Amino acid sequence: MTKRTAAKYKIDRRMGENIWGRPKSPVNRREFGPGQHGLRRKGKLSDFGIQLRAKQKLKGHYGDLTERQFRRIFTEAERMKGDTGENLIGLLERRLDAFVYRAKFVPTIFSARQFVNHGHVRVNGRRVNIPSFRVKVGDEIEVRERSRQMTLILEAIGAPERDIPDYLSVDHSSLKAEMTRVPRLDDVPYPVMMEPNLVVEFYAKN
């Protein structure tokens, strides 16, 4: 288990927001940081602090991304035409683990990474076990046949707290899905407000 996976509840409390929309998040009970001094950490943030928190929140939402991985994705978004923040969201959502999570094949972004790593996913008929694999519009993503009765999948499909975004076409009866278009920020069903424009500002100054 990675450090971030083990501390995901602590991340929610530190941010003061339920960044994955989980019903068991501790933020649903108390909106302050962990530890005996958690209540004292509500001081006014500087501009740097606001930008850093926006970056940590967006990076944290996608699970086990390291700072190096996230910075590399940002750099690629910066080189693309158009708005850098929108490009960043599009690249993050095209990760295979994020796709599997949005399609409700698994209950959490953390389980999505493990699910892909263990070879349960096929892309256009070929097994892919790389969570960072980039999905293209029109790719057919499916759960391999012998994995389709996993309890993990059945629980995810039945979970009421997440909706499938309209940029995905998903058939849960066959456990197949397709990305119909690259999403923009407003298309992505984040449980909390994400501010990629602040992430752009953060990296511009650091």
Short mmCIF file of C-alpha atoms in Angstrom, two decimals:
data_model
loop_
_atom_site.label_atom_id
_atom_site.label_comp_id
_atom_site.label_asym_id
_atom_site.label_seq_id
_atom_site.Cartn_x
_atom_site.Cartn_y
_atom_site.Cartn_z
CA MET A 1 0.00 0.00 0.00
CA THR A 2 1.40 3.39 -0.95
CA LYS A 3 1.76 6.23 1.48
CA ARG A 4 -1.00 8.23 -0.18
CA THR A 5 -3.43 5.30 -0.28
CA ALA A 6 -2.85 4.67 3.40
CA ALA A 7 -3.40 8.35 4.24
CA LYS A 8 -6.32 9.19 1.97
CA TYR A 9 -8.62 10.10 4.86
CA LYS A 10 -5.92 12.33 6.30
CA ILE A 11 -5.65 14.10 2.92
CA ASP A 12 -9.38 14.87 2.97
CA ARG A 13 -9.11 16.40 6.44
CA ARG A 14 -6.01 18.37 5.56
CA MET A 15 -7.75 19.85 2.53
CA GLY A 16 -10.96 20.34 4.49
CA GLU A 17 -12.86 18.87 1.53
CA ASN A 18 -14.14 15.47 0.46
CA ILE A 19 -12.10 15.39 -2.74
CA TRP A 20 -13.33 11.94 -3.84
CA GLY A 21 -16.93 12.32 -2.71
CA ARG A 22 -16.76 9.23 -0.49
CA PRO A 23 -19.65 8.73 1.94
CA LYS A 24 -17.21 7.69 4.70
CA SER A 25 -14.91 10.70 4.39
CA PRO A 26 -14.01 12.18 7.80
CA VAL A 27 -14.76 15.64 6.37
CA ASN A 28 -18.43 14.65 6.44
CA ARG A 29 -18.04 14.79 10.24
CA ARG A 30 -15.42 17.49 10.80
CA GLU A 31 -13.80 19.93 8.40
CA PHE A 32 -10.36 20.39 9.91
CA GLY A 33 -6.95 18.84 9.70
CA PRO A 34 -5.74 15.72 11.51
CA GLY A 35 -4.13 15.74 14.94
CA GLN A 36 -4.66 17.70 18.11
CA HIS A 37 -3.73 20.99 16.42
CA GLY A 38 -5.99 20.50 13.41
CA LEU A 39 -8.36 23.28 14.39
CA ARG A 40 -5.52 25.80 14.52
CA ARG A 41 -4.60 25.28 10.88
CA LYS A 42 -7.47 27.32 9.50
CA GLY A 43 -5.44 30.51 9.18
CA LYS A 44 -5.69 32.67 6.07
CA LEU A 45 -3.64 31.25 3.21
CA SER A 46 -1.23 33.31 1.13
CA ASP A 47 -1.54 33.36 -2.67
CA PHE A 48 1.17 30.71 -2.78
CA GLY A 49 -0.74 28.61 -0.23
CA ILE A 50 -3.97 28.86 -2.24
CA GLN A 51 -2.18 27.82 -5.44
CA LEU A 52 -0.34 24.98 -3.68
CA ARG A 53 -3.58 23.66 -2.19
CA ALA A 54 -5.26 23.75 -5.61
CA LYS A 55 -2.38 21.72 -7.03
CA GLN A 56 -2.40 19.22 -4.16
CA LYS A 57 -6.15 18.80 -4.40
CA LEU A 58 -6.14 18.13 -8.15
CA LYS A 59 -3.12 15.82 -7.96
CA GLY A 60 -4.56 14.01 -4.94
CA HIS A 61 -7.86 13.36 -6.68
CA TYR A 62 -6.06 11.16 -9.23
CA GLY A 63 -4.63 8.88 -6.58
CA ASP A 64 -1.02 7.80 -6.57
CA LEU A 65 0.43 10.37 -8.95
CA THR A 66 3.85 11.52 -7.86
CA GLU A 67 4.89 15.16 -8.13
CA ARG A 68 7.23 14.21 -10.96
CA GLN A 69 4.42 12.52 -12.92
CA PHE A 70 2.03 15.40 -12.34
CA ARG A 71 4.61 17.99 -13.37
CA ARG A 72 5.34 16.03 -16.54
CA ILE A 73 1.64 15.99 -17.44
CA PHE A 74 1.43 19.73 -16.75
CA THR A 75 4.44 20.42 -18.97
CA GLU A 76 2.77 18.51 -21.80
CA ALA A 77 -0.47 20.45 -21.29
CA GLU A 78 1.50 23.69 -21.43
CA ARG A 79 2.96 22.76 -24.84
CA MET A 80 -0.45 22.00 -26.35
CA LYS A 81 -2.55 24.62 -28.12
CA GLY A 82 -5.37 26.18 -26.15
CA ASP A 83 -5.94 26.76 -22.45
CA THR A 84 -3.31 25.02 -20.32
CA GLY A 85 -5.71 24.31 -17.45
CA GLU A 86 -8.27 22.70 -19.74
CA ASN A 87 -5.52 20.72 -21.46
CA LEU A 88 -4.33 19.48 -18.07
CA ILE A 89 -7.80 18.20 -17.17
CA GLY A 90 -8.12 16.48 -20.55
CA LEU A 91 -4.78 14.68 -20.14
CA LEU A 92 -5.56 13.57 -16.58
CA GLU A 93 -8.96 12.20 -17.58
CA ARG A 94 -7.44 10.26 -20.47
CA ARG A 95 -5.31 8.17 -18.12
CA LEU A 96 -6.54 4.57 -18.21
CA ASP A 97 -6.95 4.36 -14.43
CA ALA A 98 -9.03 7.56 -14.41
CA PHE A 99 -11.14 6.21 -17.28
CA VAL A 100 -11.81 2.92 -15.45
CA TYR A 101 -12.81 4.88 -12.34
CA ARG A 102 -15.15 7.26 -14.21
CA ALA A 103 -16.80 4.30 -15.96
CA LYS A 104 -17.66 2.86 -12.51
CA PHE A 105 -15.83 -0.40 -13.12
CA VAL A 106 -14.15 0.09 -9.71
CA PRO A 107 -15.16 1.99 -6.54
CA THR A 108 -12.10 4.25 -6.07
CA ILE A 109 -9.29 5.79 -8.07
CA PHE A 110 -6.85 3.78 -5.94
CA SER A 111 -8.52 0.49 -6.81
CA ALA A 112 -8.53 1.59 -10.48
CA ARG A 113 -4.73 1.74 -10.50
CA GLN A 114 -4.47 -1.73 -8.95
CA PHE A 115 -7.19 -3.08 -11.26
CA VAL A 116 -5.25 -1.97 -14.33
CA ASN A 117 -1.92 -3.13 -12.91
CA HIS A 118 -3.30 -6.64 -12.39
CA GLY A 119 -4.26 -6.95 -16.05
CA HIS A 120 -8.05 -6.88 -15.76
CA VAL A 121 -8.49 -4.30 -18.55
CA ARG A 122 -8.31 -4.56 -22.32
CA VAL A 123 -7.95 -1.67 -24.75
CA ASN A 124 -9.13 -2.44 -28.28
CA GLY A 125 -8.86 -6.15 -27.48
CA ARG A 126 -5.34 -6.02 -26.06
CA ARG A 127 -4.49 -6.31 -22.38
CA VAL A 128 -3.00 -3.11 -20.95
CA ASN A 129 -1.57 -3.04 -17.42
CA ILE A 130 -0.18 0.51 -17.37
CA PRO A 131 -2.38 2.94 -15.36
CA SER A 132 -0.91 5.97 -17.15
CA PHE A 133 -1.80 4.56 -20.60
CA ARG A 134 -3.49 7.36 -22.54
CA VAL A 135 -6.94 6.58 -23.86
CA LYS A 136 -7.88 8.07 -27.24
CA VAL A 137 -11.33 9.06 -28.39
CA GLY A 138 -12.93 5.96 -29.92
CA ASP A 139 -10.84 3.41 -28.02
CA GLU A 140 -12.90 0.49 -26.69
CA ILE A 141 -12.10 -0.27 -23.05
CA GLU A 142 -13.43 -3.48 -21.53
CA VAL A 143 -13.00 -5.64 -18.47
CA ARG A 144 -11.56 -9.00 -19.50
CA GLU A 145 -14.13 -11.78 -19.46
CA ARG A 146 -12.80 -13.84 -16.56
CA SER A 147 -12.68 -10.77 -14.31
CA ARG A 148 -16.28 -9.67 -14.83
CA GLN A 149 -17.78 -11.33 -11.74
CA MET A 150 -15.40 -9.69 -9.29
CA THR A 151 -17.14 -8.34 -6.20
CA LEU A 152 -15.22 -5.09 -6.63
CA ILE A 153 -16.92 -4.43 -9.97
CA LEU A 154 -20.40 -5.35 -8.80
CA GLU A 155 -20.08 -3.03 -5.79
CA ALA A 156 -18.84 -0.15 -7.97
CA ILE A 157 -21.69 -0.48 -10.45
CA GLY A 158 -24.24 -0.50 -7.63
CA ALA A 159 -22.79 2.53 -5.82
CA PRO A 160 -25.31 5.41 -5.92
CA GLU A 161 -22.98 8.31 -5.12
CA ARG A 162 -21.22 8.58 -8.51
CA ASP A 163 -22.64 9.37 -11.94
CA ILE A 164 -21.03 8.43 -15.24
CA PRO A 165 -20.01 11.58 -17.15
CA ASP A 166 -21.54 12.16 -20.57
CA TYR A 167 -18.18 12.08 -22.39
CA LEU A 168 -18.11 8.33 -21.76
CA SER A 169 -20.34 5.72 -23.38
CA VAL A 170 -20.61 2.83 -20.90
CA ASP A 171 -22.42 -0.51 -21.09
CA HIS A 172 -22.30 -2.21 -17.71
CA SER A 173 -23.99 -5.35 -19.04
CA SER A 174 -20.95 -6.09 -21.21
CA LEU A 175 -18.50 -4.03 -19.10
CA LYS A 176 -17.36 -2.06 -22.12
CA ALA A 177 -16.84 1.67 -22.44
CA GLU A 178 -15.63 4.29 -24.88
CA MET A 179 -14.50 7.90 -24.60
CA THR A 180 -16.62 9.88 -27.05
CA ARG A 181 -14.75 13.18 -26.64
CA VAL A 182 -11.95 14.70 -24.57
CA PRO A 183 -13.60 16.36 -21.55
CA ARG A 184 -13.29 19.93 -20.42
CA LEU A 185 -13.24 21.03 -16.78
CA ASP A 186 -17.01 21.60 -16.67
CA ASP A 187 -17.64 18.07 -17.96
CA VAL A 188 -15.79 16.24 -15.19
CA PRO A 189 -17.90 15.26 -12.14
CA TYR A 190 -15.52 16.41 -9.43
CA PRO A 191 -17.13 16.27 -5.96
CA VAL A 192 -15.40 19.58 -5.12
CA MET A 193 -14.38 22.63 -7.12
CA MET A 194 -11.10 22.14 -8.94
CA GLU A 195 -9.14 25.19 -10.06
CA PRO A 196 -6.58 24.23 -12.73
CA ASN A 197 -6.01 27.94 -13.42
CA LEU A 198 -4.40 28.17 -9.96
CA VAL A 199 -2.25 25.13 -10.78
CA VAL A 200 -1.03 26.98 -13.87
CA GLU A 201 -0.20 30.01 -11.72
CA PHE A 202 1.60 27.80 -9.18
CA TYR A 203 3.92 26.25 -11.77
CA ALA A 204 4.46 29.60 -13.50
CA LYS A 205 6.01 30.92 -10.28
CA ASN A 206 7.82 27.79 -9.13
#
